[in-house]
Coordinates of C-alpha atoms in Angstrom, one line a residue:
X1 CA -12.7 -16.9 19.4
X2 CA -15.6 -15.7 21.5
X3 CA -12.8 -14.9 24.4
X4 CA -10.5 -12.9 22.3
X5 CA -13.6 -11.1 21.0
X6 CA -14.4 -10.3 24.5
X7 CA -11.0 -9.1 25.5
X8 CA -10.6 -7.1 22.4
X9 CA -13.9 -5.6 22.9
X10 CA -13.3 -4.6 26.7
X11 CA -9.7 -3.5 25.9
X12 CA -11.1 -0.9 23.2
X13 CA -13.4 0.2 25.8
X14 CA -10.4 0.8 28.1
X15 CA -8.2 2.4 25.5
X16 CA -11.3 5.0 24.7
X17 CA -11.4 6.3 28.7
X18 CA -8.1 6.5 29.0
X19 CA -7.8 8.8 26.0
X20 CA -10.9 10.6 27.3
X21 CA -9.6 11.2 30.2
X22 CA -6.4 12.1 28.9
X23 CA -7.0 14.7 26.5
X24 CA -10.2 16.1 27.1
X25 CA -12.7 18.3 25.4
X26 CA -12.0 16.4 22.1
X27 CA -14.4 15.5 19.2
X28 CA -16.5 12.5 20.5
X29 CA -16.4 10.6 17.3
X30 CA -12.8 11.0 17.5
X31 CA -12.0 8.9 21.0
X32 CA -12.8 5.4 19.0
X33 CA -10.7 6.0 16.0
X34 CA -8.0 6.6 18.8
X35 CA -9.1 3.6 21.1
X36 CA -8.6 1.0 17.8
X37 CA -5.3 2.6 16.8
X38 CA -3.6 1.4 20.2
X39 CA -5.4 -1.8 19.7
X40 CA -4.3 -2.0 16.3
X41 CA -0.7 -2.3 17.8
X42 CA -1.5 -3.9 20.8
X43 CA 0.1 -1.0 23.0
X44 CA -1.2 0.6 26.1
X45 CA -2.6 4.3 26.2
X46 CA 0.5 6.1 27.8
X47 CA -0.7 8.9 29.4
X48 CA 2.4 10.4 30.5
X49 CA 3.7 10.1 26.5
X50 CA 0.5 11.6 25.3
X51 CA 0.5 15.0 27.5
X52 CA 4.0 15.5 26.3
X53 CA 3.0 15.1 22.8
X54 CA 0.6 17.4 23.2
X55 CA 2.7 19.7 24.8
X56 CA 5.0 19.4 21.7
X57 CA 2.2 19.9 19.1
X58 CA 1.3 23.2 21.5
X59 CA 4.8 24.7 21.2
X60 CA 5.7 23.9 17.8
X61 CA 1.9 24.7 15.9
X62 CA -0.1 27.5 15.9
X63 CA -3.6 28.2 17.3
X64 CA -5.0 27.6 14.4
X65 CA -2.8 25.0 12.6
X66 CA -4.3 22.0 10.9
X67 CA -2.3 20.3 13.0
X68 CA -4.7 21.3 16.2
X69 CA -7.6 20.8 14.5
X70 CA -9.9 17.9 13.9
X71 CA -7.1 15.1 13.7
X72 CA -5.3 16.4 17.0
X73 CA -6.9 13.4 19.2
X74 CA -5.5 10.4 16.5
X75 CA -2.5 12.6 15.5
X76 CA -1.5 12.7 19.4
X77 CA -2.1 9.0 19.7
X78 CA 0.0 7.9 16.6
X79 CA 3.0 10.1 18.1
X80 CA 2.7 8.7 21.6
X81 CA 3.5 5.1 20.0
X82 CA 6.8 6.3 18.8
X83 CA 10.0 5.8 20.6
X84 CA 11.0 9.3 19.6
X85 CA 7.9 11.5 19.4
X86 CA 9.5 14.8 19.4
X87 CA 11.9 13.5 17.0
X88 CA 9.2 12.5 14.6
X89 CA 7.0 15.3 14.9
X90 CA 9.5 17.8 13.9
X91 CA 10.4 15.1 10.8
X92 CA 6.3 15.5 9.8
X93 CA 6.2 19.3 10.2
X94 CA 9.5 19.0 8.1
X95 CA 7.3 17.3 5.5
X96 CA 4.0 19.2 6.0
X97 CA 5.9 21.9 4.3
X98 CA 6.8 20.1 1.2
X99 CA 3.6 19.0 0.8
X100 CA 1.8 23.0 0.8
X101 CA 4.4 23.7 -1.5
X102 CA 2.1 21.2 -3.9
X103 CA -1.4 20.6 -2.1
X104 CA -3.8 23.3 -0.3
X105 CA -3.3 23.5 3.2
X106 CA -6.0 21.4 4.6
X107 CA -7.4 19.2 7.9
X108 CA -6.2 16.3 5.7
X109 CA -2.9 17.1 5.2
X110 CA -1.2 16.6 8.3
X111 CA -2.1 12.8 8.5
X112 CA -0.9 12.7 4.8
X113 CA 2.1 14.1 6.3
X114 CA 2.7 11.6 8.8
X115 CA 2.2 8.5 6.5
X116 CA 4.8 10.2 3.8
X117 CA 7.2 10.4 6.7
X118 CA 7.5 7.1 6.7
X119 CA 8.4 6.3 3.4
X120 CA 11.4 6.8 1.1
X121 CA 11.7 9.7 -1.5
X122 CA 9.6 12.1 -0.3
X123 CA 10.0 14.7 -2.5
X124 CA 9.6 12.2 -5.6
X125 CA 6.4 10.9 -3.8
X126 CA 4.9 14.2 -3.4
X127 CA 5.1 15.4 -6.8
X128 CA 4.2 11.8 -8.2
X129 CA 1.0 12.9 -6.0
X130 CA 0.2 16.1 -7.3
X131 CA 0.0 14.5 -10.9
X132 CA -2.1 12.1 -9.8
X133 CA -4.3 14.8 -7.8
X134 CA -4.7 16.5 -11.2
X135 CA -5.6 13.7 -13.1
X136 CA -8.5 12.6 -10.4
X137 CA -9.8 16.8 -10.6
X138 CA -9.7 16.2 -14.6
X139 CA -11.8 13.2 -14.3
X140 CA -13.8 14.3 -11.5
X141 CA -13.8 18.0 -11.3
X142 CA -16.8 18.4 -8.9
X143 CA -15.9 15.3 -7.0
X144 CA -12.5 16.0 -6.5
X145 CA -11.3 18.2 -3.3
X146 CA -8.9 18.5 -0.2
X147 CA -9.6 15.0 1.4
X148 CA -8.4 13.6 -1.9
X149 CA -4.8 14.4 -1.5
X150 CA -4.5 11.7 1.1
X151 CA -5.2 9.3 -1.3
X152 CA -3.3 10.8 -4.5
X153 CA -0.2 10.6 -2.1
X154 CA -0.8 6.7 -1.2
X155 CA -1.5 5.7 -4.5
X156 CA 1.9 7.9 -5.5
X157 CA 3.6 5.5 -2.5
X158 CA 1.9 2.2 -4.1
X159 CA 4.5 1.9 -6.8
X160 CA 1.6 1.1 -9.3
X161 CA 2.1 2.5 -12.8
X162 CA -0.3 6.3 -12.9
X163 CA -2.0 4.8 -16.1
X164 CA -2.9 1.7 -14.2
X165 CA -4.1 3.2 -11.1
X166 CA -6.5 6.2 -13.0
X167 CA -7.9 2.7 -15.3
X168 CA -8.5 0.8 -12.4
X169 CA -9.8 3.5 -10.4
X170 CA -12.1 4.8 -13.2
X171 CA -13.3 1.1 -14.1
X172 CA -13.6 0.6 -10.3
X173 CA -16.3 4.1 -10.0
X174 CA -18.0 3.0 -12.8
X175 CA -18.8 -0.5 -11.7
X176 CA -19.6 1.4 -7.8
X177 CA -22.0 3.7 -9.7
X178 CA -24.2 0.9 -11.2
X179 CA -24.6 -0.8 -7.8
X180 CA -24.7 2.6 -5.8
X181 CA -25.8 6.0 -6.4
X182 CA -22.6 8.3 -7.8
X183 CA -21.0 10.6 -5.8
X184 CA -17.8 11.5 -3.6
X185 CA -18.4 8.2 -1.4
X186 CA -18.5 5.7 -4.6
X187 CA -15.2 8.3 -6.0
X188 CA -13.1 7.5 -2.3
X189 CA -14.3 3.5 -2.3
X190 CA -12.6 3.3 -6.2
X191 CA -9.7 5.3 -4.7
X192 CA -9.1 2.1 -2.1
X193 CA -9.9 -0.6 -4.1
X194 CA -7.1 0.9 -6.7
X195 CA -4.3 0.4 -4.1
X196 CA -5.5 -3.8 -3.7
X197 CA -4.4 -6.3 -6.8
X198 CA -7.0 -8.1 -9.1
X199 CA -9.9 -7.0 -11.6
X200 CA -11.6 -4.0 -10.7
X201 CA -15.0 -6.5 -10.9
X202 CA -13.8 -9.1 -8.3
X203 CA -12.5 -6.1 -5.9

């Protein structure tokens, strides 16, 4: 066990220089996140994938796209582990546009993006989304912004009954707020633990 921690540990390390090296000038917080997502999936940094993916975001985004913003480092890594990263960034752009014509435009939608492109009935998805979205903003109106999209389309993908989920996630924030002081970090742990099975007091 102590080995595999090792490896893993030195292998991370690894995967972060590469990326560094790779695409510099990037946020530094963001070279980890993209160090564990290769090591998530057990798959080298390719450079050679990785400069062409971020030719591809160059040529098909502009300047100041979400999509070249703070998730470029992680969104560049995800598309590199593809076997057809042209092919499936032009399939999220595809479905970065459905999802503005429901959401704000935001830093957070892009990754939403990617995950939905994964998944079967987009459209159906997206809009199951949006009615979740409104229900968090009528629970939470001052909690509830922009980030929160990303998990009003998972929860939409979950396959959980809405009345379910918004009981469970409310039940969830209320137990969070005795323990922990309320606020937008309590709201995002209850959105998490809504996805997972059980009572919300064993989660």
């Amino acid at each position: 066990m102590k080995t595999n921690m090792q490896a893993y540990c030195e292998q991370f390390i690894i995967n972060r220089d590469q990326v560094k090296e790779t695409l510099k000038y990037g946020s530094l917080y963001m070279y980890p996140v993209c160090a564990n997502l290769y090591l998530s999936r057990q798959m080298p940094v390719d450079e050679g994938k990785l400069k062409n993916c971020q030719e591809w975001v160059k040529e098909k985004t502009g300047v100041f796209s979400n999509f070249r913003g703070m998730i470029q480092l992680p969104l560049l890594c995800m598309l590199s582990m593809e076997e057809n990263p042209e092919e499936k960034l032009d399939r999220v752009l595809a479905v970065y546009e459905d999802l503005k014509t429901e959401f704000y435009s935001s830093t957070y939608l892009p990754l939403t993006a990617y995950y939905l492109s994964e998944q079967e009935n987009i459209l159906e998805n997206i809009a199951r989304g949006k009615a979740i979205y409104q229900r968090m903003k009528k629970e939470h109106p001052f909690l509830t912004s922009s980030e929160d999209s990303v998990f009003a389309v998972l929860l939409a993908c979950s396959g959980k009954d809405e009345d379910v989920l918004m009981h469970d996630m409310e039940e969830c924030y209320r137990l969070l707020k005795e323990k922990f002081s309320a606020g937008n970090h309590i709201q995002t742990v209850s959105h998490i633990l809504s996805l997972a099975d059980g009572a919300a007091f064993e989660k």
